[in-house]
CSV table of C-alpha atoms in Angstrom, one decimal:
chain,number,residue,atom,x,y,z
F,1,UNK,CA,43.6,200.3,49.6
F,2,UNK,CA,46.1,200.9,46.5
F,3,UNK,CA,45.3,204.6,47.0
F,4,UNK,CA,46.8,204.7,50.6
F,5,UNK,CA,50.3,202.3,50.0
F,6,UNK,CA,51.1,205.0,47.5
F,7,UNK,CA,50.3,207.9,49.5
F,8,UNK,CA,52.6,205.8,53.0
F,9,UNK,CA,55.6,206.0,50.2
F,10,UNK,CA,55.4,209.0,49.1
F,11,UNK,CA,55.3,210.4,52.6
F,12,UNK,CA,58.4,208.3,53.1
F,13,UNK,CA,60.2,209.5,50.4
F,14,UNK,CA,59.5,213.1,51.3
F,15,UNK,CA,61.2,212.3,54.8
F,16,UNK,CA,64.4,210.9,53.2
F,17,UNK,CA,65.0,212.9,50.7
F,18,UNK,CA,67.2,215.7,53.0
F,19,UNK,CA,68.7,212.7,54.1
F,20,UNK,CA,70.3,211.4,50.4
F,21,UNK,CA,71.0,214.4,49.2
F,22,UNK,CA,73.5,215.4,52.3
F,23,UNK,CA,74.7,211.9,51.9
F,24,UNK,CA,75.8,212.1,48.1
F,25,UNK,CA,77.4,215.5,48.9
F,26,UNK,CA,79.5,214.3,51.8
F,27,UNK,CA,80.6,211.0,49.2
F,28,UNK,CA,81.6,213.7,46.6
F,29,UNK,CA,83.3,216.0,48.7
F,30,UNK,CA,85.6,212.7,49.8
F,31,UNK,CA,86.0,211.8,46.1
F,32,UNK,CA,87.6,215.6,45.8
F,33,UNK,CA,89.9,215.1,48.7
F,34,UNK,CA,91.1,211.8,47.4
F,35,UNK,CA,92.0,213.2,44.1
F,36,UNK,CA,93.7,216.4,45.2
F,37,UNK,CA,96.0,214.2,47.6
F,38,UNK,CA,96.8,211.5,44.3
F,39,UNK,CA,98.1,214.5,42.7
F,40,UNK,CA,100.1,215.7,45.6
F,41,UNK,CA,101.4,212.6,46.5
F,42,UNK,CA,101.4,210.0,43.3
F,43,UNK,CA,101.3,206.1,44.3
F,44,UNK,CA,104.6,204.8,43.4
F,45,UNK,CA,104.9,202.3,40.9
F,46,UNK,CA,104.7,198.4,41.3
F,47,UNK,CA,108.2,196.0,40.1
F,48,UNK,CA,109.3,193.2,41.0
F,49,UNK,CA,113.1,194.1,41.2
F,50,UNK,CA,114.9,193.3,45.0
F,51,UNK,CA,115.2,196.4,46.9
F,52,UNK,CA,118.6,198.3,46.5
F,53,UNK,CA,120.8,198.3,49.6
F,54,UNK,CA,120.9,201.5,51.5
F,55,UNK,CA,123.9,201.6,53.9
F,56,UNK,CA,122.8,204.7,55.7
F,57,UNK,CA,120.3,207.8,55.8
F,58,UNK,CA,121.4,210.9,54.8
F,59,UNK,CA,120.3,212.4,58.2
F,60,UNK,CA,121.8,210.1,61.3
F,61,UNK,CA,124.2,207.6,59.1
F,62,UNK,CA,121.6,204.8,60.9
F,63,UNK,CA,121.3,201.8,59.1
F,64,UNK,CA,117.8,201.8,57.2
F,65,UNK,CA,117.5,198.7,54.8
F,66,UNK,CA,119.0,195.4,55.6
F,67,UNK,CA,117.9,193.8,52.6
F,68,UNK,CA,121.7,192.9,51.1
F,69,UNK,CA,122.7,191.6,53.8
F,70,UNK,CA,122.5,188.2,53.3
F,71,UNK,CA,124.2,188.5,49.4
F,72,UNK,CA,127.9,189.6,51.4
F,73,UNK,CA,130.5,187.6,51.0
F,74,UNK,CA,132.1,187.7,54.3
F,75,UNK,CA,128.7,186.1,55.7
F,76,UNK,CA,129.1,183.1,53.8
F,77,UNK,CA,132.5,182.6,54.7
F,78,UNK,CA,133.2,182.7,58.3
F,79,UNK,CA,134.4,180.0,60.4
F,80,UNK,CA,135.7,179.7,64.2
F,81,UNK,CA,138.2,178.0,65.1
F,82,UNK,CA,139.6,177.5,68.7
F,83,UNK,CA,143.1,176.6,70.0
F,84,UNK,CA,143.4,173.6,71.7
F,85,UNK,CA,142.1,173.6,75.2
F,86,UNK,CA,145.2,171.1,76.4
F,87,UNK,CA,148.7,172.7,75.3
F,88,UNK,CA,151.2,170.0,74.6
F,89,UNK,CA,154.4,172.3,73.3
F,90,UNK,CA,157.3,172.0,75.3
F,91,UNK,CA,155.5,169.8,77.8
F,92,UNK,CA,156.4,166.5,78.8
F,93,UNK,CA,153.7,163.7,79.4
F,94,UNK,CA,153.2,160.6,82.4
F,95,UNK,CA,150.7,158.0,81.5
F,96,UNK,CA,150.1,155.1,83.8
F,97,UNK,CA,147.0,152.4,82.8
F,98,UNK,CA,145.5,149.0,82.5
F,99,UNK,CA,145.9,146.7,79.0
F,100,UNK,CA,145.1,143.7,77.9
F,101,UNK,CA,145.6,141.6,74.8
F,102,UNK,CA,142.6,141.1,72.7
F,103,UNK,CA,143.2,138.9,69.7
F,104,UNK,CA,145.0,136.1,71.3
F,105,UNK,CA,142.8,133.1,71.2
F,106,UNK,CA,144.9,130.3,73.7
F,107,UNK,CA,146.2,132.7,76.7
F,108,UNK,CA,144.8,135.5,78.9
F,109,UNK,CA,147.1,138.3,79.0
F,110,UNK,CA,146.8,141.7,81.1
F,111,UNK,CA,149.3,144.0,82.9
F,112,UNK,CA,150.0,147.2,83.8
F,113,UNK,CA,151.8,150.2,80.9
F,114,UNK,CA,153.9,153.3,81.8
F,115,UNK,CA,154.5,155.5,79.1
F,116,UNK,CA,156.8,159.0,79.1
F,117,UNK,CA,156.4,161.8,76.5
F,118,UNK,CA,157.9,165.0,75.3
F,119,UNK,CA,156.2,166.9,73.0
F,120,UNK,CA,158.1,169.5,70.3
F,121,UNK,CA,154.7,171.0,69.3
F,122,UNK,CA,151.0,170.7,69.2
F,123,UNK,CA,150.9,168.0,66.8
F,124,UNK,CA,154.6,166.2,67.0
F,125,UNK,CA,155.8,164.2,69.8
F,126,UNK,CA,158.0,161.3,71.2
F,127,UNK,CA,157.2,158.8,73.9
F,128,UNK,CA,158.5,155.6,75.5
F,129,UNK,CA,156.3,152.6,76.2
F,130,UNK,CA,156.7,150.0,78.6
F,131,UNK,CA,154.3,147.3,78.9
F,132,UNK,CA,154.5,144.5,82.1
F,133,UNK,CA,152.1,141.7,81.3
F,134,UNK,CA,151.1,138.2,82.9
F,135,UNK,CA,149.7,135.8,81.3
F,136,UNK,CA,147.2,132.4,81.9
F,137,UNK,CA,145.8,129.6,79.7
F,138,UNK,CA,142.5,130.3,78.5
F,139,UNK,CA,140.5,126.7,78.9
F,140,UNK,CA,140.4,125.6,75.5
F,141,UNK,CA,144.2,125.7,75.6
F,142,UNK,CA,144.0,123.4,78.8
F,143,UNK,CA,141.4,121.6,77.0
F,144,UNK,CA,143.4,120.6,73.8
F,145,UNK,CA,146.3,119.7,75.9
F,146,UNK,CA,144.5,117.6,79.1
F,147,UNK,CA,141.7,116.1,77.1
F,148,UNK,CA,142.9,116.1,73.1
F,149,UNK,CA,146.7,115.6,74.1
F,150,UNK,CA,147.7,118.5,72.2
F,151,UNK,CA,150.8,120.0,72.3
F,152,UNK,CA,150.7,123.9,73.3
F,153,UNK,CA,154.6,124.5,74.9
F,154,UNK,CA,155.5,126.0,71.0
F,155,UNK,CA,152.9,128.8,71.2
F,156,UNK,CA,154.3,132.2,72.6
F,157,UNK,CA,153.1,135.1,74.5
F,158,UNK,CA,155.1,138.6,75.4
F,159,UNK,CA,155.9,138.9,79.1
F,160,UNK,CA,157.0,142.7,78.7
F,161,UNK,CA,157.4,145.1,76.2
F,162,UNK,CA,159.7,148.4,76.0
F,163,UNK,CA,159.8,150.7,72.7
F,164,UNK,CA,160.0,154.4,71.5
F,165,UNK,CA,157.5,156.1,68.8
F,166,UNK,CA,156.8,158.9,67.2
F,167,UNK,CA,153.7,160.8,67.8
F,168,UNK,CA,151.3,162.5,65.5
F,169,UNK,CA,148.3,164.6,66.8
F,170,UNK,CA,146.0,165.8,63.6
F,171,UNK,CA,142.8,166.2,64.9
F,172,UNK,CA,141.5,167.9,67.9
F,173,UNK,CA,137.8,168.8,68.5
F,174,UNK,CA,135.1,168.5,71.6
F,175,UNK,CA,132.5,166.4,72.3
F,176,UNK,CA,129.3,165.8,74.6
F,177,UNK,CA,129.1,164.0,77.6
F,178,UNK,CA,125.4,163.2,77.9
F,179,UNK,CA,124.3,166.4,77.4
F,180,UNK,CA,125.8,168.0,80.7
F,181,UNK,CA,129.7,168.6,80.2
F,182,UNK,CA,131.9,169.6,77.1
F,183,UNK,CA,135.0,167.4,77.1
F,184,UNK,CA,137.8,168.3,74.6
F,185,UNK,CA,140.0,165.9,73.1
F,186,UNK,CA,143.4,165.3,71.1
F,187,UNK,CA,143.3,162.2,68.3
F,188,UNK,CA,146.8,160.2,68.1
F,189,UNK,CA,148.6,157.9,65.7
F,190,UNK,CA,152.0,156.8,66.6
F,191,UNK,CA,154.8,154.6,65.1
F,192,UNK,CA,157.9,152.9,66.7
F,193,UNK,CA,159.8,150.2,67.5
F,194,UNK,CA,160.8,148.1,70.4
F,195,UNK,CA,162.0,144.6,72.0
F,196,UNK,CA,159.3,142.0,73.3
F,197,UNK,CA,160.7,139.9,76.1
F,198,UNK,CA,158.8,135.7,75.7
F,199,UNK,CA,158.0,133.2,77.9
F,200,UNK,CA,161.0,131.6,76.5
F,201,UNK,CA,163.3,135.0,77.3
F,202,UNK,CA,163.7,135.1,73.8
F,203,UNK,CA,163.6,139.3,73.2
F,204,UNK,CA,162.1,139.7,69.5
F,205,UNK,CA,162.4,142.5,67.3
F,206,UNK,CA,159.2,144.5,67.9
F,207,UNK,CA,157.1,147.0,64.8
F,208,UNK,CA,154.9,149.2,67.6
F,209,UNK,CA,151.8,151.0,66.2
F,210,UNK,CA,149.1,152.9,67.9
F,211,UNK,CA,146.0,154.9,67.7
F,212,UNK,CA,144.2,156.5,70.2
F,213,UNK,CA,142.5,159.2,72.4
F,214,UNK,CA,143.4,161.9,75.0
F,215,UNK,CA,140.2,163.6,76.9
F,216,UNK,CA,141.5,166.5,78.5
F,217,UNK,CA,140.3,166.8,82.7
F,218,UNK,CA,141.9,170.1,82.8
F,219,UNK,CA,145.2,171.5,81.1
F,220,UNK,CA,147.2,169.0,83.7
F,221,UNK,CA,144.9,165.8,83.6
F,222,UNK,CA,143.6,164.1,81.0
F,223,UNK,CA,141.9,160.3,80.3
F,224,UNK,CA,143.9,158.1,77.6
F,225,UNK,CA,142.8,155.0,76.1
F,226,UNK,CA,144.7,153.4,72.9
F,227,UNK,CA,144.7,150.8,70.6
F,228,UNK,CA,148.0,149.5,69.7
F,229,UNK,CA,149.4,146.4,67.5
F,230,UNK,CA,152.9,144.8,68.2
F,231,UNK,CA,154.1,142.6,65.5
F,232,UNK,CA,157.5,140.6,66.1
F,233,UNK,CA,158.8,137.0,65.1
F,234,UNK,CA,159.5,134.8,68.1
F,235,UNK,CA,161.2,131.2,68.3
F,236,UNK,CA,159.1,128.5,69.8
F,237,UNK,CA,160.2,125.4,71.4
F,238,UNK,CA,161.0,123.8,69.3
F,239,UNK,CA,163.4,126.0,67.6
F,240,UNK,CA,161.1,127.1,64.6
F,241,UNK,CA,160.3,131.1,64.1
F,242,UNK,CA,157.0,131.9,63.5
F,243,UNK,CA,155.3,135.6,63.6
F,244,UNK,CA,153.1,136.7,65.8
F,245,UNK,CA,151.1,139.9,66.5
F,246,UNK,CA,149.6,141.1,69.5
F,247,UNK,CA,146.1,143.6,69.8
F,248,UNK,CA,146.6,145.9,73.1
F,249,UNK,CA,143.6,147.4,74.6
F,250,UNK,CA,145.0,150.2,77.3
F,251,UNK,CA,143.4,152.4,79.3
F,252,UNK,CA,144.8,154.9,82.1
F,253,UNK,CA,145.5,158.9,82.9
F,254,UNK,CA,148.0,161.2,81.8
F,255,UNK,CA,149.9,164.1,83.7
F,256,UNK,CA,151.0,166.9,81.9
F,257,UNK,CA,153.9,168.9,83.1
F,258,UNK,CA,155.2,171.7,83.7
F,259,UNK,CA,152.1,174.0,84.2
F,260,UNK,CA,151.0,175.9,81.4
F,261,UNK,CA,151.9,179.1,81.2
F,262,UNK,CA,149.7,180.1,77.6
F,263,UNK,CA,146.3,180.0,76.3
């Protein structure tokens, strides 16, 4: 038994053996190959310094290695910035809106505001306010003087307004309506002065200021809304002179004129 599982691998190894032999000389034929190219074409060497920037090739002049392109300067330094989308220079501006006084805690006051500008650049201007209001009791004020018998004839609220103030426009950007339109805008402070015109027909001395915003339609329209604070001392009834400050809330459009003829 022994005798013949020698002689079955012998007779294998006999069959194989051609079969090695041409497969160690094909393995050290490619180990020759390998070697001759290493000596033709040497692996280069491996650092860990950033590879130089190479404007062009010496063939074309075609940009080959962008890898210093993010250290330039000018990359780190630009910024955009656009001209206003609604010119003002040399224009003039009508506003017409709705206010209404917000702080006053005895009467209900609205009415209606015209206003007229001219502007002598983008971010100077003059304008003249006039503001026609009405007024009612609010129902504590009926209440204090039907149920608590107090006196309210001395209190004072404007019946009109008319003034003149500077403009200043600083800011100027765009913002998103909802995702679905871009709407540019101009960002206002202004200071004056004016006359209020009383219940009494007293006409006070007036301190106008203002702060507000101008969404441009178009380079003709635009929506306005402003927050503005008279401040003016007023005789009551009963001949005493007390101060008092009123909170506007307006709201309206604006035409610009004449047309545009830049940007």
């Amino acid at each position: 038994m022994l005798n013949r599982k020698i002689s079955s691998l012998l007779l294998l190894l006999i069959l194989l053996a051609p079969g090695l032999s041409q497969a160690q000389s094909e393995g050290e034929e490619l180990d020759v190959i390998e070697m001759e190219l290493e000596k033709e074409a040497p692996r280069p060497a491996i650092t860990n310094s950033v590879p130089s920037y190479q404007e062009t090739s010496p063939k074309d002049n075609t940009l080959t290695d962008f890898s210093g392109l993010g250290g330039l300067a000018p990359f780190q330094e630009i910024s955009v910035i656009q001209k206003r989308f609604l010119p003002k220079t040399g224009r003039f501006q009508l506003f017409g809106g709705l206010t209404t006084v917000t702080n006053d805690p005895f009467f209900l006051t609205f009415g209606g505001v015209a206003k007229a500008s001219y502007f002598m650049s983008e971010s100077w201007g003059l304008e003249l306010n006039y503001f026609g209001l009405t007024t009612s009791n609010r129902q504590g004020t009926d209440e204090l003087r039907e149920i608590q018998g107090v006196s309210t004839e001395n209190l004072v609220y404007p019946k009109s307004f008319i003034g003149a103030d500077l403009m200043y426009i600083p800011v100027y950007g765009k913002m998103s309506w909802f995702n679905e339109k871009i709407i540019p805008f101009d960002l206002y402070f202004s200071a004056g002065y004016g006359t209020t015109n009383t219940q009494s027909g007293e006409n006070a001395g007036t301190i106008h200021l203002a702060t507000g915003q101008i969404f441009a339609i178009s380079k003709a329209y635009a929506l306005r809304w402003d927050f503005s604070w008279n401040f003016f001392n007023a005789k009551g009834i009963d001949g005493s002179t007390n101060s008092f400050n009123n909170l506007f809330l307006t709201v309206g459009m604006s035409w610009f004129f004449p047309e545009a003829s830049y940007r």
